[in-house]
């Protein structure tokens, strides 16, 4: 009795693992296709950009017309980024205190 149940249990576990593995592969393929579609079009006018697309610091991909921040309503804060660079490159220098005698 026990030997008959073990092979059937093994086959049921294998059959349940099989469809889930193929389901994951199909989902991965769909995600890959969607990401490729997003990468080759301008985020504003949806024009195909191919290899000449411009990636902005806000994370979007744009054509030659919309590549500048004022043309695509950019959300990246260039002013704050510049201020952080200045603070990082120019630390505050404070002289040592002189002890009075």
PDB file of C-alpha atoms in Angstrom:
ATOM      1  CA  UNK A   1       0.000   0.000   0.000  1.00  0.00           C
ATOM      2  CA  UNK A   2       2.653   2.496   0.956  1.00  0.00           C
ATOM      3  CA  UNK A   3       4.766   1.947  -2.145  1.00  0.00           C
ATOM      4  CA  UNK A   4       1.748   2.584  -4.371  1.00  0.00           C
ATOM      5  CA  UNK A   5       0.944   5.906  -2.674  1.00  0.00           C
ATOM      6  CA  UNK A   6       4.478   7.293  -2.868  1.00  0.00           C
ATOM      7  CA  UNK A   7       4.832   7.207  -6.669  1.00  0.00           C
ATOM      8  CA  UNK A   8       1.389   8.724  -7.117  1.00  0.00           C
ATOM      9  CA  UNK A   9       2.258  11.491  -4.648  1.00  0.00           C
ATOM     10  CA  UNK A  10       5.508  12.162  -6.526  1.00  0.00           C
ATOM     11  CA  UNK A  11       3.761  12.329  -9.881  1.00  0.00           C
ATOM     12  CA  UNK A  12       1.136  14.739  -8.548  1.00  0.00           C
ATOM     13  CA  UNK A  13       3.818  17.046  -7.163  1.00  0.00           C
ATOM     14  CA  UNK A  14       5.680  16.954 -10.497  1.00  0.00           C
ATOM     15  CA  UNK A  15       2.560  17.680 -12.485  1.00  0.00           C
ATOM     16  CA  UNK A  16       1.706  20.660 -10.264  1.00  0.00           C
ATOM     17  CA  UNK A  17       5.239  22.059 -10.612  1.00  0.00           C
ATOM     18  CA  UNK A  18       5.176  21.757 -14.404  1.00  0.00           C
ATOM     19  CA  UNK A  19       2.348  24.192 -15.251  1.00  0.00           C
ATOM     20  CA  UNK A  20       3.483  26.778 -12.723  1.00  0.00           C
ATOM     21  CA  UNK A  21       6.971  26.807 -14.250  1.00  0.00           C
ATOM     22  CA  UNK A  22       5.587  27.329 -17.759  1.00  0.00           C
ATOM     23  CA  UNK A  23       3.235  30.015 -16.434  1.00  0.00           C
ATOM     24  CA  UNK A  24       6.175  31.973 -15.038  1.00  0.00           C
ATOM     25  CA  UNK A  25       8.019  31.784 -18.361  1.00  0.00           C
ATOM     26  CA  UNK A  26       4.990  33.145 -20.207  1.00  0.00           C
ATOM     27  CA  UNK A  27       4.704  36.037 -17.751  1.00  0.00           C
ATOM     28  CA  UNK A  28       8.411  36.823 -18.142  1.00  0.00           C
ATOM     29  CA  UNK A  29       8.024  36.865 -21.941  1.00  0.00           C
ATOM     30  CA  UNK A  30       5.094  39.282 -21.709  1.00  0.00           C
ATOM     31  CA  UNK A  31       7.024  41.589 -19.383  1.00  0.00           C
ATOM     32  CA  UNK A  32      10.030  41.565 -21.728  1.00  0.00           C
ATOM     33  CA  UNK A  33       7.858  42.492 -24.710  1.00  0.00           C
ATOM     34  CA  UNK A  34       6.162  45.314 -22.784  1.00  0.00           C
ATOM     35  CA  UNK A  35       9.484  46.767 -21.623  1.00  0.00           C
ATOM     36  CA  UNK A  36      10.816  46.713 -25.196  1.00  0.00           C
ATOM     37  CA  UNK A  37       7.762  48.607 -26.453  1.00  0.00           C
ATOM     38  CA  UNK A  38       8.204  51.291 -23.814  1.00  0.00           C
ATOM     39  CA  UNK A  39      11.905  51.757 -24.559  1.00  0.00           C
ATOM     40  CA  UNK A  40      11.688  52.649 -28.250  1.00  0.00           C
ATOM     41  CA  UNK A  41       9.059  55.424 -28.286  1.00  0.00           C
ATOM     42  CA  UNK A  42       9.037  59.052 -27.218  1.00  0.00           C
ATOM     43  CA  UNK A  43       7.123  59.542 -23.970  1.00  0.00           C
ATOM     44  CA  UNK A  44       5.402  62.706 -25.286  1.00  0.00           C
ATOM     45  CA  UNK A  45       4.545  62.152 -28.956  1.00  0.00           C
ATOM     46  CA  UNK A  46       4.922  58.318 -29.066  1.00  0.00           C
ATOM     47  CA  UNK A  47       7.195  58.643 -32.121  1.00  0.00           C
ATOM     48  CA  UNK A  48       9.578  55.734 -32.673  1.00  0.00           C
ATOM     49  CA  UNK A  49      13.075  56.794 -31.647  1.00  0.00           C
ATOM     50  CA  UNK A  50      15.115  53.612 -32.173  1.00  0.00           C
ATOM     51  CA  UNK A  51      18.779  54.116 -31.315  1.00  0.00           C
ATOM     52  CA  UNK A  52      18.599  57.914 -31.401  1.00  0.00           C
ATOM     53  CA  UNK A  53      16.380  58.251 -28.309  1.00  0.00           C
ATOM     54  CA  UNK A  54      17.459  60.587 -25.516  1.00  0.00           C
ATOM     55  CA  UNK A  55      17.108  59.457 -21.906  1.00  0.00           C
ATOM     56  CA  UNK A  56      16.354  62.252 -19.469  1.00  0.00           C
ATOM     57  CA  UNK A  57      17.285  62.376 -15.790  1.00  0.00           C
ATOM     58  CA  UNK A  58      13.578  62.153 -14.985  1.00  0.00           C
ATOM     59  CA  UNK A  59      13.653  58.624 -16.405  1.00  0.00           C
ATOM     60  CA  UNK A  60      11.817  59.126 -19.697  1.00  0.00           C
ATOM     61  CA  UNK A  61      12.926  58.428 -23.259  1.00  0.00           C
ATOM     62  CA  UNK A  62      12.361  61.244 -25.770  1.00  0.00           C
ATOM     63  CA  UNK A  63      12.787  62.071 -29.438  1.00  0.00           C
ATOM     64  CA  UNK A  64      15.027  64.872 -30.721  1.00  0.00           C
ATOM     65  CA  UNK A  65      12.230  67.446 -30.458  1.00  0.00           C
ATOM     66  CA  UNK A  66      11.258  66.648 -26.853  1.00  0.00           C
ATOM     67  CA  UNK A  67      14.712  65.885 -25.430  1.00  0.00           C
ATOM     68  CA  UNK A  68      15.065  69.215 -23.582  1.00  0.00           C
ATOM     69  CA  UNK A  69      13.533  69.565 -20.118  1.00  0.00           C
ATOM     70  CA  UNK A  70      11.314  72.508 -21.068  1.00  0.00           C
ATOM     71  CA  UNK A  71       9.841  70.596 -24.037  1.00  0.00           C
ATOM     72  CA  UNK A  72       8.613  67.555 -22.114  1.00  0.00           C
ATOM     73  CA  UNK A  73       7.540  69.013 -18.763  1.00  0.00           C
ATOM     74  CA  UNK A  74      10.431  67.410 -16.880  1.00  0.00           C
ATOM     75  CA  UNK A  75       9.923  66.484 -13.224  1.00  0.00           C
ATOM     76  CA  UNK A  76      13.644  66.340 -12.368  1.00  0.00           C
ATOM     77  CA  UNK A  77      14.765  69.172 -10.041  1.00  0.00           C
ATOM     78  CA  UNK A  78      17.955  70.444 -11.670  1.00  0.00           C
ATOM     79  CA  UNK A  79      18.318  73.327  -9.193  1.00  0.00           C
ATOM     80  CA  UNK A  80      18.341  71.051  -6.151  1.00  0.00           C
ATOM     81  CA  UNK A  81      20.725  68.634  -7.884  1.00  0.00           C
ATOM     82  CA  UNK A  82      23.140  71.504  -8.583  1.00  0.00           C
ATOM     83  CA  UNK A  83      22.902  72.755  -5.007  1.00  0.00           C
ATOM     84  CA  UNK A  84      23.726  69.287  -3.682  1.00  0.00           C
ATOM     85  CA  UNK A  85      26.778  69.072  -5.950  1.00  0.00           C
ATOM     86  CA  UNK A  86      28.022  72.462  -4.757  1.00  0.00           C
ATOM     87  CA  UNK A  87      27.548  71.450  -1.107  1.00  0.00           C
ATOM     88  CA  UNK A  88      29.371  68.161  -1.699  1.00  0.00           C
ATOM     89  CA  UNK A  89      32.308  69.728  -3.596  1.00  0.00           C
ATOM     90  CA  UNK A  90      32.731  72.755  -1.304  1.00  0.00           C
ATOM     91  CA  UNK A  91      32.664  71.722   2.347  1.00  0.00           C
ATOM     92  CA  UNK A  92      32.506  74.460   4.971  1.00  0.00           C
ATOM     93  CA  UNK A  93      35.968  75.306   6.286  1.00  0.00           C
ATOM     94  CA  UNK A  94      36.081  76.560   9.865  1.00  0.00           C
ATOM     95  CA  UNK A  95      39.276  77.728  11.505  1.00  0.00           C
ATOM     96  CA  UNK A  96      40.373  76.406  14.888  1.00  0.00           C
ATOM     97  CA  UNK A  97      39.476  78.458  17.916  1.00  0.00           C
ATOM     98  CA  UNK A  98      42.362  80.331  19.477  1.00  0.00           C
ATOM     99  CA  UNK A  99      42.728  79.954  23.208  1.00  0.00           C
ATOM    100  CA  UNK A 100      43.225  83.235  25.039  1.00  0.00           C
ATOM    101  CA  UNK A 101      46.028  83.351  27.575  1.00  0.00           C
TER     102      UNK A 101
END
